[in-house]
Amino acid sequence: MVEKFLVDLFRRTQTQKIAIIVDGRIVSESFIEALPSLMEKLREIGDIKIAEVIYEAKIPDKDYEILNQAGFTHKVVASNLDLNLLSQTYDMILSDKSIDTLVLGTENKNLIPLVTELRKNVTIFALINKSVSKAFEESFDGIIETSKIDEFH
């Protein structure tokens, strides 16, 4: 049901301005495999203004090239990835009023208050690799599972 909602929402408007912020901890082999399809699907529904992965440690070389080819920038933070992810996402959405949709790659339930606050300004989808709690799922406008990217038409 959430996936149908996502597809319907994306089809309603073709002019969305999209930001993608990803917690480097969810970048896995399945994420990397799904990345080309994800980017293609998102480009079909709007302009990707920002695509960034935030890491707490050095970015793995194999991920670096693939992420760059997909149009992502990356940032390595010295400590407290959660705080940096929260701060950067909040600042970006509040400072760039042209962003309509945020795709937040995280499975961190501690970011639910941020999502709740930002949903007042933008539509927010979680990009995840695994199952999440019902509370986590309900805090977002929709869930995008990397394993189901190709199911979106």
GROMACS .gro file of N, CA and C in nm:
model
  459
    1MET      N    1   0.082  -0.119   0.000
    1MET     CA    2   0.000   0.000   0.000
    1MET      C    3   0.087   0.126   0.000
    2VAL      N    4   0.190   0.128   0.084
    2VAL     CA    5   0.278   0.244   0.088
    2VAL      C    6   0.346   0.263  -0.047
    3GLU      N    7   0.385   0.152  -0.111
    3GLU     CA    8   0.452   0.163  -0.241
    3GLU      C    9   0.358   0.219  -0.347
    4LYS      N   10   0.232   0.179  -0.345
    4LYS     CA   11   0.135   0.233  -0.440
    4LYS      C   12   0.118   0.384  -0.416
    5PHE      N   13   0.111   0.422  -0.289
    5PHE     CA   14   0.100   0.563  -0.255
    5PHE      C   15   0.219   0.640  -0.310
    6LEU      N   16   0.338   0.582  -0.297
    6LEU     CA   17   0.459   0.646  -0.347
    6LEU      C   18   0.453   0.666  -0.497
    7VAL      N   19   0.414   0.563  -0.568
    7VAL     CA   20   0.405   0.572  -0.714
    7VAL      C   21   0.301   0.677  -0.753
    8ASP      N   22   0.185   0.674  -0.689
    8ASP     CA   23   0.080   0.771  -0.720
    8ASP      C   24   0.126   0.914  -0.693
    9LEU      N   25   0.194   0.934  -0.582
    9LEU     CA   26   0.242   1.068  -0.548
    9LEU      C   27   0.343   1.115  -0.651
   10PHE      N   28   0.435   1.028  -0.688
   10PHE     CA   29   0.537   1.065  -0.785
   10PHE      C   30   0.475   1.096  -0.922
   11ARG      N   31   0.368   1.028  -0.958
   11ARG     CA   32   0.306   1.051  -1.088
   11ARG      C   33   0.227   1.182  -1.092
   12ARG      N   34   0.185   1.232  -0.977
   12ARG     CA   35   0.103   1.353  -0.974
   12ARG      C   36   0.177   1.476  -1.023
   13THR      N   37   0.304   1.482  -0.995
   13THR     CA   38   0.380   1.599  -1.036
   13THR      C   39   0.513   1.557  -1.096
   14GLN      N   40   0.545   1.615  -1.208
   14GLN     CA   41   0.670   1.582  -1.275
   14GLN      C   42   0.774   1.692  -1.254
   15THR      N   43   0.747   1.787  -1.171
   15THR     CA   44   0.838   1.901  -1.156
   15THR      C   45   0.896   1.911  -1.015
   16GLN      N   46   0.901   1.803  -0.945
   16GLN     CA   47   0.952   1.807  -0.809
   16GLN      C   48   1.101   1.840  -0.807
   17LYS      N   49   1.141   1.909  -0.704
   17LYS     CA   50   1.283   1.933  -0.676
   17LYS      C   51   1.318   1.840  -0.561
   18ILE      N   52   1.412   1.751  -0.586
   18ILE     CA   53   1.440   1.641  -0.495
   18ILE      C   54   1.578   1.656  -0.431
   19ALA      N   55   1.584   1.626  -0.302
   19ALA     CA   56   1.711   1.616  -0.230
   19ALA      C   57   1.721   1.474  -0.177
   20ILE      N   58   1.837   1.415  -0.191
   20ILE     CA   59   1.863   1.281  -0.139
   20ILE      C   60   1.979   1.291  -0.041
   21ILE      N   61   1.953   1.257   0.083
   21ILE     CA   62   2.057   1.256   0.186
   21ILE      C   63   2.062   1.114   0.241
   22VAL      N   64   2.180   1.054   0.239
   22VAL     CA   65   2.193   0.914   0.278
   22VAL      C   66   2.294   0.898   0.391
   23ASP      N   67   2.253   0.825   0.493
   23ASP     CA   68   2.341   0.785   0.602
   23ASP      C   69   2.436   0.680   0.547
   24GLY      N   70   2.565   0.704   0.549
   24GLY     CA   71   2.662   0.612   0.493
   24GLY      C   72   2.654   0.471   0.548
   25ARG      N   73   2.595   0.454   0.666
   25ARG     CA   74   2.585   0.321   0.726
   25ARG      C   75   2.488   0.231   0.650
   26ILE      N   76   2.398   0.288   0.568
   26ILE     CA   77   2.307   0.200   0.494
   26ILE      C   78   2.358   0.168   0.354
   27VAL      N   79   2.471   0.225   0.318
   27VAL     CA   80   2.529   0.196   0.186
   27VAL      C   81   2.587   0.054   0.193
   28SER      N   82   2.519  -0.035   0.124
   28SER     CA   83   2.556  -0.176   0.124
   28SER      C   84   2.560  -0.222  -0.021
   29GLU      N   85   2.591  -0.347  -0.040
   29GLU     CA   86   2.594  -0.401  -0.175
   29GLU      C   87   2.457  -0.388  -0.242
   30SER      N   88   2.351  -0.417  -0.167
   30SER     CA   89   2.216  -0.407  -0.226
   30SER      C   90   2.180  -0.261  -0.257
   31PHE      N   91   2.227  -0.168  -0.173
   31PHE     CA   92   2.204  -0.026  -0.200
   31PHE      C   93   2.275   0.015  -0.329
   32ILE      N   94   2.400  -0.025  -0.342
   32ILE     CA   95   2.479   0.009  -0.461
   32ILE      C   96   2.414  -0.050  -0.586
   33GLU      N   97   2.366  -0.174  -0.576
   33GLU     CA   98   2.299  -0.238  -0.690
   33GLU      C   99   2.171  -0.165  -0.729
   34ALA      N  100   2.099  -0.113  -0.631
   34ALA     CA  101   1.972  -0.045  -0.657
   34ALA      C  102   1.990   0.100  -0.701
   35LEU      N  103   2.107   0.156  -0.681
   35LEU     CA  104   2.131   0.298  -0.705
   35LEU      C  105   2.099   0.344  -0.847
   36PRO      N  106   2.143   0.277  -0.953
   36PRO     CA  107   2.108   0.325  -1.087
   36PRO      C  108   1.957   0.332  -1.111
   37SER      N  109   1.885   0.230  -1.066
   37SER     CA  110   1.738   0.230  -1.083
   37SER      C  111   1.674   0.340  -1.000
   38LEU      N  112   1.721   0.360  -0.879
   38LEU     CA  113   1.667   0.465  -0.793
   38LEU      C  114   1.684   0.601  -0.860
   39MET      N  115   1.805   0.629  -0.906
   39MET     CA  116   1.831   0.759  -0.967
   39MET      C  117   1.747   0.779  -1.093
   40GLU      N  118   1.733   0.674  -1.172
   40GLU     CA  119   1.651   0.682  -1.294
   40GLU      C  120   1.505   0.713  -1.258
   41LYS      N  121   1.452   0.643  -1.160
   41LYS     CA  122   1.313   0.664  -1.119
   41LYS      C  123   1.294   0.806  -1.065
   42LEU      N  124   1.387   0.853  -0.986
   42LEU     CA  125   1.374   0.988  -0.930
   42LEU      C  126   1.387   1.095  -1.038
   43ARG      N  127   1.474   1.073  -1.135
   43ARG     CA  128   1.489   1.170  -1.245
   43ARG      C  129   1.364   1.176  -1.333
   44GLU      N  130   1.288   1.067  -1.335
   44GLU     CA  131   1.162   1.066  -1.411
   44GLU      C  132   1.058   1.158  -1.349
   45ILE      N  133   1.068   1.180  -1.220
   45ILE     CA  134   0.965   1.259  -1.152
   45ILE      C  135   1.010   1.399  -1.113
   46GLY      N  136   1.136   1.431  -1.133
   46GLY     CA  137   1.179   1.564  -1.098
   46GLY      C  138   1.328   1.585  -1.115
   47ASP      N  139   1.371   1.699  -1.069
   47ASP     CA  140   1.513   1.737  -1.076
   47ASP      C  141   1.579   1.706  -0.943
   48ILE      N  142   1.688   1.635  -0.949
   48ILE     CA  143   1.763   1.605  -0.827
   48ILE      C  144   1.859   1.721  -0.804
   49LYS      N  145   1.831   1.800  -0.702
   49LYS     CA  146   1.913   1.917  -0.671
   49LYS      C  147   2.032   1.881  -0.584
   50ILE      N  148   2.012   1.787  -0.493
   50ILE     CA  149   2.116   1.749  -0.399
   50ILE      C  150   2.115   1.597  -0.386
   51ALA      N  151   2.231   1.536  -0.392
   51ALA     CA  152   2.246   1.392  -0.368
   51ALA      C  153   2.375   1.375  -0.290
   52GLU      N  154   2.362   1.341  -0.164
   52GLU     CA  155   2.481   1.336  -0.078
   52GLU      C  156   2.475   1.216   0.016
   53VAL      N  157   2.590   1.156   0.036
   53VAL     CA  158   2.605   1.049   0.135
   53VAL      C  159   2.698   1.102   0.243
   54ILE      N  160   2.657   1.083   0.368
   54ILE     CA  161   2.738   1.128   0.481
   54ILE      C  162   2.793   1.006   0.553
   55TYR      N  163   2.926   1.000   0.562
   55TYR     CA  164   2.996   0.890   0.626
   55TYR      C  165   3.061   0.938   0.755
   56GLU      N  166   3.080   0.843   0.847
   56GLU     CA  167   3.152   0.874   0.970
   56GLU      C  168   3.300   0.835   0.959
   57ALA      N  169   3.330   0.756   0.861
   57ALA     CA  170   3.467   0.713   0.837
   57ALA      C  171   3.496   0.729   0.688
   58LYS      N  172   3.618   0.701   0.650
   58LYS     CA  173   3.657   0.714   0.509
   58LYS      C  174   3.563   0.633   0.421
   59ILE      N  175   3.524   0.691   0.309
   59ILE     CA  176   3.438   0.623   0.215
   59ILE      C  177   3.514   0.509   0.148
   60PRO      N  178   3.456   0.389   0.143
   60PRO     CA  179   3.524   0.278   0.075
   60PRO      C  180   3.547   0.312  -0.072
   61ASP      N  181   3.665   0.278  -0.123
   61ASP     CA  182   3.701   0.310  -0.261
   61ASP      C  183   3.599   0.258  -0.362
   62LYS      N  184   3.550   0.137  -0.341
   62LYS     CA  185   3.455   0.079  -0.436
   62LYS      C  186   3.324   0.159  -0.440
   63ASP      N  187   3.283   0.214  -0.327
   63ASP     CA  188   3.161   0.294  -0.322
   63ASP      C  189   3.182   0.432  -0.383
   64TYR      N  190   3.301   0.486  -0.364
   64TYR     CA  191   3.332   0.622  -0.410
   64TYR      C  192   3.303   0.639  -0.559
   65GLU      N  193   3.355   0.551  -0.640
   65GLU     CA  194   3.339   0.564  -0.785
   65GLU      C  195   3.193   0.547  -0.826
   66ILE      N  196   3.125   0.449  -0.772
   66ILE     CA  197   2.985   0.424  -0.807
   66ILE      C  198   2.897   0.541  -0.766
   67LEU      N  199   2.917   0.593  -0.646
   67LEU     CA  200   2.838   0.707  -0.600
   67LEU      C  201   2.863   0.831  -0.685
   68ASN      N  202   2.988   0.855  -0.720
   68ASN     CA  203   3.021   0.969  -0.806
   68ASN      C  204   2.954   0.956  -0.942
   69GLN      N  205   2.957   0.839  -1.001
   69GLN     CA  206   2.894   0.816  -1.130
   69GLN      C  207   2.744   0.840  -1.124
   70ALA      N  208   2.684   0.811  -1.009
   70ALA     CA  209   2.540   0.830  -0.992
   70ALA      C  210   2.504   0.975  -0.961
   71GLY      N  211   2.605   1.060  -0.942
   71GLY     CA  212   2.578   1.201  -0.917
   71GLY      C  213   2.580   1.240  -0.771
   72PHE      N  214   2.627   1.152  -0.684
   72PHE     CA  215   2.633   1.182  -0.541
   72PHE      C  216   2.763   1.249  -0.505
   73THR      N  217   2.755   1.340  -0.411
   73THR     CA  218   2.874   1.390  -0.344
   73THR      C  219   2.881   1.316  -0.211
   74HIS      N  220   2.991   1.328  -0.143
   74HIS     CA  221   3.001   1.263  -0.013
   74HIS      C  222   3.069   1.356   0.085
   75LYS      N  223   3.042   1.327   0.209
   75LYS     CA  224   3.099   1.405   0.316
   75LYS      C  225   3.139   1.307   0.426
   76VAL      N  226   3.257   1.326   0.482
   76VAL     CA  227   3.301   1.246   0.595
   76VAL      C  228   3.305   1.337   0.716
   77VAL      N  229   3.235   1.297   0.821
   77VAL     CA  230   3.230   1.378   0.943
   77VAL      C  231   3.318   1.312   1.048
   78ALA      N  232   3.376   1.394   1.133
   78ALA     CA  233   3.473   1.345   1.231
   78ALA      C  234   3.408   1.256   1.338
   79SER      N  235   3.288   1.290   1.376
   79SER     CA  236   3.221   1.213   1.481
   79SER      C  237   3.071   1.239   1.477
   80ASN      N  238   2.999   1.161   1.548
   80ASN     CA  239   2.855   1.171   1.566
   80ASN      C  240   2.780   1.189   1.434
   81LEU      N  241   2.778   1.083   1.359
   81LEU     CA  242   2.710   1.083   1.229
   81LEU      C  243   2.563   1.122   1.243
   82ASP      N  244   2.496   1.072   1.346
   82ASP     CA  245   2.354   1.103   1.365
   82ASP      C  246   2.330   1.253   1.379
   83LEU      N  247   2.410   1.317   1.461
   83LEU     CA  248   2.395   1.461   1.480
   83LEU      C  249   2.424   1.538   1.352
   84ASN      N  250   2.526   1.499   1.280
   84ASN     CA  251   2.559   1.564   1.153
   84ASN      C  252   2.450   1.543   1.048
   85LEU      N  253   2.397   1.423   1.040
   85LEU     CA  254   2.288   1.393   0.947
   85LEU      C  255   2.166   1.477   0.981
   86LEU      N  256   2.132   1.482   1.107
   86LEU     CA  257   2.018   1.561   1.152
   86LEU      C  258   2.039   1.709   1.121
   87SER      N  259   2.152   1.762   1.158
   87SER     CA  260   2.181   1.904   1.140
   87SER      C  261   2.184   1.944   0.993
   88GLN      N  262   2.254   1.866   0.912
   88GLN     CA  263   2.265   1.900   0.770
   88GLN      C  264   2.130   1.893   0.700
   89THR      N  265   2.053   1.790   0.729
   89THR     CA  266   1.922   1.774   0.665
   89THR      C  267   1.830   1.887   0.706
   90TYR      N  268   1.825   1.918   0.833
   90TYR     CA  269   1.739   2.025   0.883
   90TYR      C  270   1.777   2.159   0.820
   91ASP      N  271   1.905   2.191   0.821
   91ASP     CA  272   1.952   2.318   0.764
   91ASP      C  273   1.923   2.327   0.614
   92MET      N  274   1.943   2.217   0.542
   92MET     CA  275   1.921   2.218   0.398
   92MET      C  276   1.774   2.244   0.365
   93ILE      N  277   1.685   2.175   0.432
   93ILE     CA  278   1.542   2.191   0.401
   93ILE      C  279   1.494   2.331   0.438
   94LEU      N  280   1.539   2.384   0.548
   94LEU     CA  281   1.495   2.517   0.589
   94LEU      C  282   1.558   2.628   0.506
   95SER      N  283   1.678   2.605   0.453
   95SER     CA  284   1.745   2.711   0.376
   95SER      C  285   1.712   2.707   0.227
   96ASP      N  286   1.675   2.592   0.175
   96ASP     CA  287   1.644   2.580   0.032
   96ASP      C  288   1.496   2.553   0.015
   97LYS      N  289   1.420   2.658   0.002
   97LYS     CA  290   1.274   2.648  -0.006
   97LYS      C  291   1.226   2.584  -0.136
   98SER      N  292   1.316   2.561  -0.231
   98SER     CA  293   1.274   2.502  -0.358
   98SER      C  294   1.263   2.349  -0.351
   99ILE      N  295   1.316   2.288  -0.245
   99ILE     CA  296   1.308   2.142  -0.230
   99ILE      C  297   1.163   2.103  -0.198
  100ASP      N  298   1.108   2.013  -0.280
  100ASP     CA  299   0.972   1.963  -0.258
  100ASP      C  300   0.972   1.828  -0.189
  101THR      N  301   1.073   1.748  -0.221
  101THR     CA  302   1.076   1.609  -0.175
  101THR      C  303   1.215   1.576  -0.122
  102LEU      N  304   1.216   1.511  -0.008
  102LEU     CA  305   1.340   1.463   0.053
  102LEU      C  306   1.335   1.311   0.056
  103VAL      N  307   1.438   1.249   0.003
  103VAL     CA  308   1.457   1.106   0.017
  103VAL      C  309   1.570   1.090   0.118
  104LEU      N  310   1.534   1.040   0.236
  104LEU     CA  311   1.629   1.030   0.346
  104LEU      C  312   1.668   0.884   0.365
  105GLY      N  313   1.790   0.853   0.328
  105GLY     CA  314   1.841   0.716   0.340
  105GLY      C  315   1.886   0.690   0.481
  106THR      N  316   1.798   0.635   0.560
  106THR     CA  317   1.830   0.606   0.700
  106THR      C  318   1.737   0.498   0.753
  107GLU      N  319   1.785   0.428   0.853
  107GLU     CA  320   1.701   0.333   0.926
  107GLU      C  321   1.706   0.366   1.074
  108ASN      N  322   1.746   0.491   1.104
  108ASN     CA  323   1.768   0.535   1.241
  108ASN      C  324   1.640   0.594   1.300
  109LYS      N  325   1.582   0.524   1.395
  109LYS     CA  326   1.457   0.569   1.457
  109LYS      C  327   1.475   0.698   1.538
  110ASN      N  328   1.598   0.733   1.572
  110ASN     CA  329   1.622   0.856   1.647
  110ASN      C  330   1.596   0.981   1.562
  111LEU      N  331   1.583   0.964   1.431
  111LEU     CA  332   1.557   1.078   1.343
  111LEU      C  333   1.408   1.104   1.322
  112ILE      N  334   1.322   1.026   1.386
  112ILE     CA  335   1.177   1.044   1.371
  112ILE      C  336   1.134   1.187   1.409
  113PRO      N  337   1.183   1.246   1.518
  113PRO     CA  338   1.141   1.385   1.547
  113PRO      C  339   1.180   1.483   1.435
  114LEU      N  340   1.296   1.464   1.375
  114LEU     CA  341   1.337   1.549   1.262
  114LEU      C  342   1.240   1.531   1.146
  115VAL      N  343   1.209   1.409   1.114
  115VAL     CA  344   1.117   1.381   1.004
  115VAL      C  345   0.982   1.445   1.030
  116THR      N  346   0.931   1.431   1.151
  116THR     CA  347   0.803   1.489   1.187
  116THR      C  348   0.804   1.640   1.166
  117GLU      N  349   0.909   1.705   1.207
  117GLU     CA  350   0.921   1.851   1.191
  117GLU      C  351   0.933   1.891   1.044
  118LEU      N  352   1.016   1.821   0.970
  118LEU     CA  353   1.039   1.858   0.829
  118LEU      C  354   0.920   1.828   0.739
  119ARG      N  355   0.835   1.734   0.778
  119ARG     CA  356   0.717   1.703   0.696
  119ARG      C  357   0.621   1.821   0.689
  120LYS      N  358   0.639   1.920   0.773
  120LYS     CA  359   0.558   2.042   0.764
  120LYS      C  360   0.595   2.121   0.639
  121ASN      N  361   0.715   2.098   0.586
  121ASN     CA  362   0.767   2.175   0.473
  121ASN      C  363   0.783   2.095   0.343
  122VAL      N  364   0.811   1.966   0.353
  122VAL     CA  365   0.840   1.884   0.236
  122VAL      C  366   0.780   1.744   0.253
  123THR      N  367   0.770   1.675   0.142
  123THR     CA  368   0.733   1.534   0.143
  123THR      C  369   0.861   1.454   0.167
  124ILE      N  370   0.855   1.357   0.259
  124ILE     CA  371   0.976   1.284   0.296
  124ILE      C  372   0.953   1.133   0.282
  125PHE      N  373   1.047   1.071   0.211
  125PHE     CA  374   1.047   0.926   0.196
  125PHE      C  375   1.172   0.870   0.259
  126ALA      N  376   1.158   0.757   0.326
  126ALA     CA  377   1.274   0.686   0.380
  126ALA      C  378   1.324   0.589   0.274
  127LEU      N  379   1.453   0.588   0.254
  127LEU     CA  380   1.517   0.491   0.167
  127LEU      C  381   1.585   0.391   0.259
  128ILE      N  382   1.539   0.265   0.253
  128ILE     CA  383   1.585   0.166   0.350
  128ILE      C  384   1.631   0.037   0.282
  129ASN      N  385   1.710  -0.041   0.354
  129ASN     CA  386   1.755  -0.172   0.308
  129ASN      C  387   1.680  -0.287   0.375
  130LYS      N  388   1.621  -0.262   0.490
  130LYS     CA  389   1.563  -0.371   0.569
  130LYS      C  390   1.429  -0.327   0.626
  131SER      N  391   1.362  -0.420   0.692
  131SER     CA  392   1.234  -0.389   0.756
  131SER      C  393   1.255  -0.290   0.869
  132VAL      N  394   1.156  -0.206   0.887
  132VAL     CA  395   1.161  -0.107   0.994
  132VAL      C  396   1.034  -0.118   1.077
  133SER      N  397   1.033  -0.054   1.191
  133SER     CA  398   0.915  -0.060   1.278
  133SER      C  399   0.798   0.017   1.216
  134LYS      N  400   0.681  -0.015   1.261
  134LYS     CA  401   0.560   0.054   1.214
  134LYS      C  402   0.567   0.203   1.249
  135ALA      N  403   0.617   0.237   1.365
  135ALA     CA  404   0.631   0.378   1.404
  135ALA      C  405   0.725   0.452   1.311
  136PHE      N  406   0.835   0.389   1.275
  136PHE     CA  407   0.930   0.450   1.182
  136PHE      C  408   0.861   0.471   1.048
  137GLU      N  409   0.797   0.368   0.997
  137GLU     CA  410   0.730   0.375   0.868
  137GLU      C  411   0.623   0.485   0.866
  138GLU      N  412   0.547   0.495   0.971
  138GLU     CA  413   0.438   0.593   0.976
  138GLU      C  414   0.486   0.737   0.992
  139SER      N  415   0.610   0.756   1.031
  139SER     CA  416   0.661   0.892   1.046
  139SER      C  417   0.697   0.955   0.911
  140PHE      N  418   0.708   0.873   0.806
  140PHE     CA  419   0.742   0.920   0.672
  140PHE      C  420   0.617   0.922   0.584
  141ASP      N  421   0.626   0.996   0.474
  141ASP     CA  422   0.518   0.994   0.376
  141ASP      C  423   0.518   0.864   0.297
  142GLY      N  424   0.630   0.797   0.292
  142GLY     CA  425   0.641   0.669   0.223
  142GLY      C  426   0.776   0.607   0.246
  143ILE      N  427   0.784   0.480   0.210
  143ILE     CA  428   0.907   0.402   0.227
  143ILE      C  429   0.951   0.351   0.091
  144ILE      N  430   1.078   0.367   0.062
  144ILE     CA  431   1.137   0.311  -0.060
  144ILE      C  432   1.236   0.204  -0.015
  145GLU      N  433   1.207   0.080  -0.047
  145GLU     CA  434   1.297  -0.030  -0.012
  145GLU      C  435   1.390  -0.055  -0.129
  146THR      N  436   1.518  -0.060  -0.103
  146THR     CA  437   1.615  -0.078  -0.212
  146THR      C  438   1.589  -0.208  -0.289
  147SER      N  439   1.537  -0.308  -0.222
  147SER     CA  440   1.511  -0.436  -0.288
  147SER      C  441   1.390  -0.431  -0.380
  148LYS      N  442   1.310  -0.324  -0.371
  148LYS     CA  443   1.187  -0.315  -0.450
  148LYS      C  444   1.185  -0.194  -0.545
  149ILE      N  445   1.299  -0.134  -0.569
  149ILE     CA  446   1.308  -0.015  -0.654
  149ILE      C  447   1.250  -0.043  -0.793
  150ASP      N  448   1.282  -0.157  -0.850
  150ASP     CA  449   1.239  -0.186  -0.987
  150ASP      C  450   1.090  -0.210  -0.999
  151GLU      N  451   1.019  -0.222  -0.888
  151GLU     CA  452   0.874  -0.243  -0.892
  151GLU      C  453   0.799  -0.113  -0.919
  152PHE      N  454   0.864   0.000  -0.907
  152PHE     CA  455   0.799   0.127  -0.931
  152PHE      C  456   0.794   0.154  -1.080
  153HIS      N  457   0.675   0.189  -1.131
  153HIS     CA  458   0.658   0.215  -1.275
  153HIS      C  459   0.619   0.359  -1.296
   0.00000   0.00000   0.00000
